[in-house]
PDB file of C-alpha atoms and ligand atoms in Angstrom:
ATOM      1  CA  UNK A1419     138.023 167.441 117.204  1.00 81.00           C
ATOM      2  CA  UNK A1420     138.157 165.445 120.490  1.00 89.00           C
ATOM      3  CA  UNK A1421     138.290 161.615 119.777  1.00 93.00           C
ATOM      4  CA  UNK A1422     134.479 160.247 120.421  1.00 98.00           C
ATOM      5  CA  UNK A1423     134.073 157.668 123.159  1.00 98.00           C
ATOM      6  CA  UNK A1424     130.959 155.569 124.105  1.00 98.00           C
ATOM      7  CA  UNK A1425     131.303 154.800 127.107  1.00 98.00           C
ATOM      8  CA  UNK A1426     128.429 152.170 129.377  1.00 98.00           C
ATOM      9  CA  UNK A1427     127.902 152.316 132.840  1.00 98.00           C
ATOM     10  CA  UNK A1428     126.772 148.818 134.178  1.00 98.00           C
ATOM     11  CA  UNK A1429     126.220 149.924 137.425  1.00 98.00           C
ATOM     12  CA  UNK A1430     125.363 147.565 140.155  1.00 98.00           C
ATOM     13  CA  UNK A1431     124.956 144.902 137.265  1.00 98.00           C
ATOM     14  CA  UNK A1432     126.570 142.051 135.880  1.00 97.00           C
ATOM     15  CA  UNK A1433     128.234 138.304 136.920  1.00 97.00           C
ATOM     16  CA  UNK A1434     131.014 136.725 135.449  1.00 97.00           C
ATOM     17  CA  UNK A1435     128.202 134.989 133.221  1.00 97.00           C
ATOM     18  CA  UNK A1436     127.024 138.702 131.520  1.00 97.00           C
ATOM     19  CA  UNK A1437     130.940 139.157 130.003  1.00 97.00           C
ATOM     20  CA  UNK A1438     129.411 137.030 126.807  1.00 97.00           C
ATOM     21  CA  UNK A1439     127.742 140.338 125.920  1.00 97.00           C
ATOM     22  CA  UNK A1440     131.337 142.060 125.522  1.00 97.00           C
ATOM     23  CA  UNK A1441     132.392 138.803 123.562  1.00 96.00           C
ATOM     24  CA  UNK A1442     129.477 139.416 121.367  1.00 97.00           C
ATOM     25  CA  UNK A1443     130.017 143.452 121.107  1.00 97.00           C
ATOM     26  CA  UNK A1444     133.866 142.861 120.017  1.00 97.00           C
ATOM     27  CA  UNK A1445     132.422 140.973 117.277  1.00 96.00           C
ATOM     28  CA  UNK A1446     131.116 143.864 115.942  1.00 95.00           C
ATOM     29  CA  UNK A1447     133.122 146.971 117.253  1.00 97.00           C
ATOM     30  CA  UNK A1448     136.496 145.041 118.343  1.00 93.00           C
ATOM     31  CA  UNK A1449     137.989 147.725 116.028  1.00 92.00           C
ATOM     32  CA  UNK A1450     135.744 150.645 116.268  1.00 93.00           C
ATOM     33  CA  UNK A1451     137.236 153.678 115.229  1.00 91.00           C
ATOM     34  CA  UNK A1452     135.278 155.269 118.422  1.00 97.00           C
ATOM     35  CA  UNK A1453     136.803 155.015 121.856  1.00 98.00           C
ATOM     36  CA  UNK A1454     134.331 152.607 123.731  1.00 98.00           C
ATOM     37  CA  UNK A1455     134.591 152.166 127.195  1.00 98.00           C
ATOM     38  CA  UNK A1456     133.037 149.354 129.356  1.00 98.00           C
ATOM     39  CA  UNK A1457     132.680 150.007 133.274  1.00 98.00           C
ATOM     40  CA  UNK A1458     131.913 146.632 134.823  1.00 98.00           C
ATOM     41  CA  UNK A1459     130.962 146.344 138.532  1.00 98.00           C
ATOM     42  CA  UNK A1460     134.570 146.213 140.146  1.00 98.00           C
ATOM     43  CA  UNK A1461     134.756 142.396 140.877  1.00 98.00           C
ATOM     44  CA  UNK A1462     134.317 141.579 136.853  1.00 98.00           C
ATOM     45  CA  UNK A1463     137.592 144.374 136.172  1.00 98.00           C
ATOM     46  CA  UNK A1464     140.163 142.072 136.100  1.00 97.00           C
ATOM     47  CA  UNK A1465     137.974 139.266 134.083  1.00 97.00           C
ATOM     48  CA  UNK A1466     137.939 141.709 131.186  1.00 96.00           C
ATOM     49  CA  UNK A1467     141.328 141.929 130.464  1.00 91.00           C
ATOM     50  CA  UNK A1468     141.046 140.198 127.307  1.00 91.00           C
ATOM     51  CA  UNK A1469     138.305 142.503 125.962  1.00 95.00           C
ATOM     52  CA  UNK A1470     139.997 145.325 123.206  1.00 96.00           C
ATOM     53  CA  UNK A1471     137.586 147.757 125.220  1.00 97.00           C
ATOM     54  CA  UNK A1472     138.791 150.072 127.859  1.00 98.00           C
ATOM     55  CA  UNK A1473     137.537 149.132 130.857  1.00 98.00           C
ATOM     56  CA  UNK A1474     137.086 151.633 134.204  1.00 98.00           C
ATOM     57  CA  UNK A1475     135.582 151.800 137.614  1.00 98.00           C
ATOM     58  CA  UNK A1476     132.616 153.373 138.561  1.00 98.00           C
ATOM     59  CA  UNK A1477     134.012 155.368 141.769  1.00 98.00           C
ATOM     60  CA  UNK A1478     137.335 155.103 143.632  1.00 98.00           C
ATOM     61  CA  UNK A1479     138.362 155.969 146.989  1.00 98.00           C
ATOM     62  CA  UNK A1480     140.499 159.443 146.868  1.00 98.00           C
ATOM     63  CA  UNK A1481     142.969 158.116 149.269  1.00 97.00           C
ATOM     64  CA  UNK A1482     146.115 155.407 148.291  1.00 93.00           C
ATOM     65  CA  UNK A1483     145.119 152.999 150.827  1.00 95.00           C
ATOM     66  CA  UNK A1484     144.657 152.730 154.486  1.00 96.00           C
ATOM     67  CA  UNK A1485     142.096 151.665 156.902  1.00 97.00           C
ATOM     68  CA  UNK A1486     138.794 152.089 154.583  1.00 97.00           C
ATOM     69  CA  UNK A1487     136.955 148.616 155.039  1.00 97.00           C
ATOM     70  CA  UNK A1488     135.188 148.210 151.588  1.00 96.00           C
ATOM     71  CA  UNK A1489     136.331 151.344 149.804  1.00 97.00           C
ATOM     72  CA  UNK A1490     138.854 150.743 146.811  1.00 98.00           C
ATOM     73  CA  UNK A1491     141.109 152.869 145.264  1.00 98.00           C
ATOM     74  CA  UNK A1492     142.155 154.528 142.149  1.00 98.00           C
ATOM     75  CA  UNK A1493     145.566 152.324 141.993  1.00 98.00           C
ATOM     76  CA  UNK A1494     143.569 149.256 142.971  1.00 98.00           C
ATOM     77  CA  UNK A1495     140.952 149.591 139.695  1.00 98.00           C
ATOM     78  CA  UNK A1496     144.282 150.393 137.773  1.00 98.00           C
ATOM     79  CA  UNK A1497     146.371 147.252 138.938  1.00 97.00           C
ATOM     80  CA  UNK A1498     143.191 145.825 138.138  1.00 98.00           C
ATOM     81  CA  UNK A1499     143.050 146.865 134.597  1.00 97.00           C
ATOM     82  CA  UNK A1500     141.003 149.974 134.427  1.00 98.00           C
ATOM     83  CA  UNK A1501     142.501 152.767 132.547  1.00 98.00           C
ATOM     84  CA  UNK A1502     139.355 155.290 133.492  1.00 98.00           C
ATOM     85  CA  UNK A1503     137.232 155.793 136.405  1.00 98.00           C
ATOM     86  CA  UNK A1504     133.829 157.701 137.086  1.00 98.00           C
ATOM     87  CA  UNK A1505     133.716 160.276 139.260  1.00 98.00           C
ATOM     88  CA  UNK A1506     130.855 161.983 140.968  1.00 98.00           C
ATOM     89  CA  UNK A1507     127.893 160.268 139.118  1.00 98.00           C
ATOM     90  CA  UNK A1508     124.527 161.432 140.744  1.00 97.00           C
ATOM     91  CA  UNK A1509     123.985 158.039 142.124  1.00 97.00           C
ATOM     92  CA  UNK A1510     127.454 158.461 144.425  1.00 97.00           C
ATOM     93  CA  UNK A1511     126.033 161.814 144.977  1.00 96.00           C
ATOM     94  CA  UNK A1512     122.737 161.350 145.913  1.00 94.00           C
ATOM     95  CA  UNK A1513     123.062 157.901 147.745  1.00 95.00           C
ATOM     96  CA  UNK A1514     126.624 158.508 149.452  1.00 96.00           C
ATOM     97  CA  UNK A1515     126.385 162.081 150.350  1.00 96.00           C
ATOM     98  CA  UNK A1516     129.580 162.778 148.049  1.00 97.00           C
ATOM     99  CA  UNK A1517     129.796 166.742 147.472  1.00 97.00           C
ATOM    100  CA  UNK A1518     132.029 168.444 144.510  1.00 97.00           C
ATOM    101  CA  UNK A1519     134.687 168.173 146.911  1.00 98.00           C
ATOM    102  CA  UNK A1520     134.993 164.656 147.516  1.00 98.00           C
ATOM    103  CA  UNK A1521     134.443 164.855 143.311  1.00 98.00           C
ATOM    104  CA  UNK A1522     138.087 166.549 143.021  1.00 98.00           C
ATOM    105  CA  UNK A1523     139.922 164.701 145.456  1.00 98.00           C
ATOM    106  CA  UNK A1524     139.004 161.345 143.477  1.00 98.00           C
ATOM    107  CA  UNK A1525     139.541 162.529 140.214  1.00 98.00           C
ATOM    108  CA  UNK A1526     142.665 164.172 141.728  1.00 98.00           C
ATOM    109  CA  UNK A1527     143.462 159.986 143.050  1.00 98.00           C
ATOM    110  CA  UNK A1528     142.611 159.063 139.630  1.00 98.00           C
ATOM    111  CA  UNK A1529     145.352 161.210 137.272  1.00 98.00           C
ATOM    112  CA  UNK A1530     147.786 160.114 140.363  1.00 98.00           C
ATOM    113  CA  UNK A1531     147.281 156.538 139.730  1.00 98.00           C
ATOM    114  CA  UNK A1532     147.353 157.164 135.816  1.00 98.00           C
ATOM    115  CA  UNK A1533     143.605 156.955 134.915  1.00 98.00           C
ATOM    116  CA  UNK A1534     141.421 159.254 133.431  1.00 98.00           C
ATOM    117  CA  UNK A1535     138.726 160.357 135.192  1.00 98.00           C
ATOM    118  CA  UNK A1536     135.247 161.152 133.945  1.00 98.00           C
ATOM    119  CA  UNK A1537     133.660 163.580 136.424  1.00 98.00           C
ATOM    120  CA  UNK A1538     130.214 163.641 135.988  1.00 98.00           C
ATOM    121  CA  UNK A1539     127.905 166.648 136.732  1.00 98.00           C
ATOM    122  CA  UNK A1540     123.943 167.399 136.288  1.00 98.00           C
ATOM    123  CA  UNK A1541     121.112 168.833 137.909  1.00 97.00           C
ATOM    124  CA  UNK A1542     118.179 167.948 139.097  1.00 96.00           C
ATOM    125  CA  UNK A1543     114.364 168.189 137.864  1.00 96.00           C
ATOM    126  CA  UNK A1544     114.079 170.995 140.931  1.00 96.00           C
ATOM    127  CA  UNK A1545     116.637 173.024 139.868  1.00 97.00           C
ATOM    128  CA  UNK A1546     116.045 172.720 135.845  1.00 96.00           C
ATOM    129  CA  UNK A1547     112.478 173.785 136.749  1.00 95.00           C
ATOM    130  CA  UNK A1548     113.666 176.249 138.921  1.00 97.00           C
ATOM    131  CA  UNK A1549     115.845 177.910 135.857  1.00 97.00           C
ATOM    132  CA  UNK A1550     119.399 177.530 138.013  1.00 98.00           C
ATOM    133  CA  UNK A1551     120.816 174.417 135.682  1.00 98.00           C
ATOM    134  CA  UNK A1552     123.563 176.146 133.772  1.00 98.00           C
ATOM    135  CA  UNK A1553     124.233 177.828 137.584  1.00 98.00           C
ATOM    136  CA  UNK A1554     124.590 174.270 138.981  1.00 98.00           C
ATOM    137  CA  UNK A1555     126.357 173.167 136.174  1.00 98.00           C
ATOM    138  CA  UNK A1556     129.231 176.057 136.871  1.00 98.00           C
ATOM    139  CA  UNK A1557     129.197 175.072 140.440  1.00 98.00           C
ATOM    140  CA  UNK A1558     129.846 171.716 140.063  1.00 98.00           C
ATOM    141  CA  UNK A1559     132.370 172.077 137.365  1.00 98.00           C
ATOM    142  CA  UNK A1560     134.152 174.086 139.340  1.00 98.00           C
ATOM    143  CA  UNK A1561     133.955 172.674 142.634  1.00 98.00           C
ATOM    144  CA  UNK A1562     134.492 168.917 140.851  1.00 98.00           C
ATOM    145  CA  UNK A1563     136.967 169.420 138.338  1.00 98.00           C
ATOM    146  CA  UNK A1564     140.415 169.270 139.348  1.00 98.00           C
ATOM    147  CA  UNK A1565     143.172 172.335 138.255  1.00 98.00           C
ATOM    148  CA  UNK A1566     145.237 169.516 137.082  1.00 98.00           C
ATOM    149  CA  UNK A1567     142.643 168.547 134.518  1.00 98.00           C
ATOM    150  CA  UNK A1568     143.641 168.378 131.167  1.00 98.00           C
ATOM    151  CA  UNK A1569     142.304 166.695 127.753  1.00 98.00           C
ATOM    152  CA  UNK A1570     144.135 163.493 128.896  1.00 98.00           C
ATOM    153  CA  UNK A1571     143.463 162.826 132.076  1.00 98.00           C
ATOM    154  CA  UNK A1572     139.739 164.251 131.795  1.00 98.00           C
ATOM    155  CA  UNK A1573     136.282 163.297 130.507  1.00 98.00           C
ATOM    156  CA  UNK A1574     133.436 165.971 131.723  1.00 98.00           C
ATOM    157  CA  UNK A1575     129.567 163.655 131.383  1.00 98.00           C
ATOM    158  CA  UNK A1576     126.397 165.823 131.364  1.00 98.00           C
ATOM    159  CA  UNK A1577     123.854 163.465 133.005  1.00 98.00           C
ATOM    160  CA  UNK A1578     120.653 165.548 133.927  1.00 97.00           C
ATOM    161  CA  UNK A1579     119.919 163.538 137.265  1.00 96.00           C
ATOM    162  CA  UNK A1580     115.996 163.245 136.015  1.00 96.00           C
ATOM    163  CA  UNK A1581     117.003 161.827 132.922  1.00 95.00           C
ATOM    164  CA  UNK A1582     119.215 158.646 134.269  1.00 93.00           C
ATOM    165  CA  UNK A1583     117.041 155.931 133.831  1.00 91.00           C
ATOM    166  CA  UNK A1584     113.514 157.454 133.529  1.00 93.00           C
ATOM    167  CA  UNK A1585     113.363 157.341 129.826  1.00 91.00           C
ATOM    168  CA  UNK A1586     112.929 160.935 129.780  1.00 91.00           C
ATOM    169  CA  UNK A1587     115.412 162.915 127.327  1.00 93.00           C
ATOM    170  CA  UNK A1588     115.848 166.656 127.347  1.00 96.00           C
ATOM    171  CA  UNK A1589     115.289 168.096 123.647  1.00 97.00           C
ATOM    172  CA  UNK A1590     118.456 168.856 121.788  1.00 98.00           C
ATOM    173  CA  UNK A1591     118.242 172.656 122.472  1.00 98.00           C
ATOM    174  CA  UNK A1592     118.437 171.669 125.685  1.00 97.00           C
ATOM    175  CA  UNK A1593     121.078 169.779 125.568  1.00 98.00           C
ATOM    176  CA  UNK A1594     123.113 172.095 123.082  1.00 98.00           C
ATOM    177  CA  UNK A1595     122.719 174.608 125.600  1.00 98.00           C
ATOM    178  CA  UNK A1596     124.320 173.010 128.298  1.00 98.00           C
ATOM    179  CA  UNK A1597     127.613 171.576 126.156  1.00 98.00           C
ATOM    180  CA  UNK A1598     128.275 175.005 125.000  1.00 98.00           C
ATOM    181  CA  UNK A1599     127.831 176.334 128.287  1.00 98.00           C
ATOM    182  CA  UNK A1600     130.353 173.907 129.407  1.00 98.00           C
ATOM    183  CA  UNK A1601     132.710 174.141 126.489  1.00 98.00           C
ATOM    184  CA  UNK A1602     132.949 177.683 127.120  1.00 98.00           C
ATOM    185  CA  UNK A1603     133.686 177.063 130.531  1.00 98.00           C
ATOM    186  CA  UNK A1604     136.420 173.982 130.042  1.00 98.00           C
ATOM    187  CA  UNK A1605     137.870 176.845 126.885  1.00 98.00           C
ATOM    188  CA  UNK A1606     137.805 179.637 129.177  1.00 98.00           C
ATOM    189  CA  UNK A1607     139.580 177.547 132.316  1.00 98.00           C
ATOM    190  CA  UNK A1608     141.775 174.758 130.373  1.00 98.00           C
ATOM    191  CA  UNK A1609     144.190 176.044 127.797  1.00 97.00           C
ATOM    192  CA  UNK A1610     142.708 172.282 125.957  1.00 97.00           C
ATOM    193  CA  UNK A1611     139.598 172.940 126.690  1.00 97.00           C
ATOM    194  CA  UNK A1612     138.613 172.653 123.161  1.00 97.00           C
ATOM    195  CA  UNK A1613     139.857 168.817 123.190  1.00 97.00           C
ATOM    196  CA  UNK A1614     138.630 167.854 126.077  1.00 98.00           C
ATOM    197  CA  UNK A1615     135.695 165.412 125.605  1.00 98.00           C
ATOM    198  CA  UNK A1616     131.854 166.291 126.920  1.00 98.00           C
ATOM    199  CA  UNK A1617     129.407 163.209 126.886  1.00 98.00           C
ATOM    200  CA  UNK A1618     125.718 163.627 127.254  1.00 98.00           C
ATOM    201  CA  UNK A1619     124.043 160.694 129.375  1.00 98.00           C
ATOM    202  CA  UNK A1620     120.915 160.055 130.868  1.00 97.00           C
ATOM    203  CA  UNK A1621     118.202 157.440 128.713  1.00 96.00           C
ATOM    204  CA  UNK A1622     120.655 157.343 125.832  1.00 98.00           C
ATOM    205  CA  UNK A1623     118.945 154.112 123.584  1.00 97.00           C
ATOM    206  CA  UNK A1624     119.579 153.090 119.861  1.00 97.00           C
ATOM    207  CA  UNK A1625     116.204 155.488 119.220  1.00 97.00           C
ATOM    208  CA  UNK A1626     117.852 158.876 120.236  1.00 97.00           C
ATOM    209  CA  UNK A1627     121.417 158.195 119.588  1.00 98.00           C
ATOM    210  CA  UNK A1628     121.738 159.682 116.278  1.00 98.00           C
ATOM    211  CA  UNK A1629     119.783 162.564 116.923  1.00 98.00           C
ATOM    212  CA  UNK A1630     121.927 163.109 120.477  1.00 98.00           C
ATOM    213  CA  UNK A1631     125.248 163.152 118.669  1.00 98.00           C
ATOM    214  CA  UNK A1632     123.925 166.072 115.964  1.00 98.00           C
ATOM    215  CA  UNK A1633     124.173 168.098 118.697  1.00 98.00           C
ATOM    216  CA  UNK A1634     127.497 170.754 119.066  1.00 97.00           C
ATOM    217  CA  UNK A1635     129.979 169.944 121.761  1.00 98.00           C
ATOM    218  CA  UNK A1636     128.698 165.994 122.200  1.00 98.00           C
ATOM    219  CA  UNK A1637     131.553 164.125 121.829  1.00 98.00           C
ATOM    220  CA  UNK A1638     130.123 160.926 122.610  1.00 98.00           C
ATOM    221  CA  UNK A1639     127.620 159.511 125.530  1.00 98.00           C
ATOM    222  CA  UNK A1640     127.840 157.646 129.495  1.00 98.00           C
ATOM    223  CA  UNK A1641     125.213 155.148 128.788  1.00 98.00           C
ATOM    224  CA  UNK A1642     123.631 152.957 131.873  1.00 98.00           C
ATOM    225  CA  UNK A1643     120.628 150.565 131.382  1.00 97.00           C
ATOM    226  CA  UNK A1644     121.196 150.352 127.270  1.00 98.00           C
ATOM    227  CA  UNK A1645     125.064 149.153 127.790  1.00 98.00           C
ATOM    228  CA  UNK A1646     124.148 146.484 129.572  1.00 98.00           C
ATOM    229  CA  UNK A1647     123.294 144.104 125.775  1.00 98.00           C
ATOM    230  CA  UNK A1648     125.902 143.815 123.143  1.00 98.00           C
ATOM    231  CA  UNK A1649     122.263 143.970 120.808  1.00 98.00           C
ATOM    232  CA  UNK A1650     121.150 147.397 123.134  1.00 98.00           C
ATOM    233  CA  UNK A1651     124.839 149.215 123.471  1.00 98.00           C
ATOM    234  CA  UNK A1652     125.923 148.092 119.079  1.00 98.00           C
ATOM    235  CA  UNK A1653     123.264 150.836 117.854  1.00 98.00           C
ATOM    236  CA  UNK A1654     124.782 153.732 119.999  1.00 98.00           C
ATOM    237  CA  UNK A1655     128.601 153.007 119.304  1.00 98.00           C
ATOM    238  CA  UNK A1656     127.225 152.390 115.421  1.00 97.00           C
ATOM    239  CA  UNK A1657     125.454 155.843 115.303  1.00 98.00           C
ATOM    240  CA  UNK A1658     128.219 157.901 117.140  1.00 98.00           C
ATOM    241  CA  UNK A1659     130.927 156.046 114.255  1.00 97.00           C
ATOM    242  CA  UNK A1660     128.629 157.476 111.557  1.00 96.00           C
ATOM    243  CA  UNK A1661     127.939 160.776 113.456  1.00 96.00           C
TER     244      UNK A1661
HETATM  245  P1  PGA B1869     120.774 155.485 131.830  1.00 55.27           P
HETATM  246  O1  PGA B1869     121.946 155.852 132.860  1.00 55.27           O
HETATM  247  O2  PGA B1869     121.390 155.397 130.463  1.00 55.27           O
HETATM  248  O3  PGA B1869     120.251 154.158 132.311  1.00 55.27           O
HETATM  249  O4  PGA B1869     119.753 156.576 131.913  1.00 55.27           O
HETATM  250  C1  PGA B1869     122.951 156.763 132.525  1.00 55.27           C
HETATM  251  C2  PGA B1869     123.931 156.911 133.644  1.00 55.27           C
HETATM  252  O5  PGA B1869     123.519 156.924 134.811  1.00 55.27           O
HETATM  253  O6  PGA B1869     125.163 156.997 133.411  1.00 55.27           O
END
């Protein structure tokens, strides 16, 4: 069984004055037997570094380093303190143009600077309603997901882009469709495909959690708006300890 990892997505959120709500989250999970993993905006990285959380960026440049005013890369968020990075979240996609492509070559920077990467695919409301998801889904995994991938160095996040932060939820058929599909693909591909972790995100809350991680092939969840309070984020990491 693939070790389960919550993992919150702050996003474009959070001063040096919003780490009290990882002060007040160790006080309850500071030894979870989950994996939980925080990913700050990249100027609060290095002010975690007393937090028992792992902490990773949100995106990373895929070259070392060079003449790329405002871009940072993997070794940077590492040197930094990060241990993971996301890769290819629908926001990067949608707002910076970034294809499956530029997906690979990151996640490719990220096992070269040591982190792992967690490459994040989905589709859209169109293309659900259009029937083509689990034919998006194969596209992006393969286009996105490096050779080089491996259980270690590799976290795959279903995020169904009309899901992140609308408060809508696909039902759990849906989403037990889509992990198997991509199970089966990670098996088929990756000789440990069977360890390597597949989170579900999009709307995660306290509410749904439970019900979420019932589902086959959810081995934890990529949470955004409900990571961002230790009171919000402690019902999630509680209900994927007892799932
Ligand atoms: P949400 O975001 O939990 O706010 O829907 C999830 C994500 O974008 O990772």
């Amino acid at each position: 069984m693939p070790r389960k990892l919550a993992a919150g997505n702050w996003k474009m959120n959070g001063l040096r004055a919003n780490l009290v709500e990882l002060a007040k989250l160790e006080e309850k999970h500071g030894d979870a037997d989950v994996d939980i993993l925080i990913c700050p905006p990249t100027t609060l990285i290095s002010a975690c570094e007393d937090t028992p959380f792992d902490i990773g960026g949100q995106d990373c440049y895929a070259a070392d380093s060079g003449a790329h005013t405002g871009d940072v890369s993997a070794e940077m968020l590492a040197d930094a303190g990060a241990s993971y990075v996301i890769t290819g979240h629908s926001e990067r996609r949608t707002d910076h143009g970034e294809t499956s492509a530029d997906v690979a070559a990151k996640s490719r920077a990220a096992y070269d600077a040591g982190l792992i990467a967690v490459i994040c695919i989905g589709e859209t409301l169109e293309e659900r309603e259009g029937g083509t998801t689990l034919a998006v889904i194969d596209a992006q995994l393969k286009g996105s997901v490096p050779d080089s991938a491996d259980a270690e160095n590799t976290v795959i996040a279903y995020e169904p882009v009309w899901a992140i932060g609308t408060g809508k939820v696909p039902t759990l058929t849906q989403i037990g469709e889509v992990h198997a599909h991509i199970r089966k693909r990670l098996t088929d591909r990756f000789s440990d495909g069977t360890e390597m972790r597949i989170l579900y995100g999009g709307s995660v809350k306290g509410s749904n959690a439970s019900d979420i991680f019932s589902v086959a092939d959810v081995d934890g969840a990529l949470v955004g708006g409900a990571s961002l309070k230790a009171d919000d984020f402690s019902p999630i990491i509680t209900a994927l300890e007892n799932s």
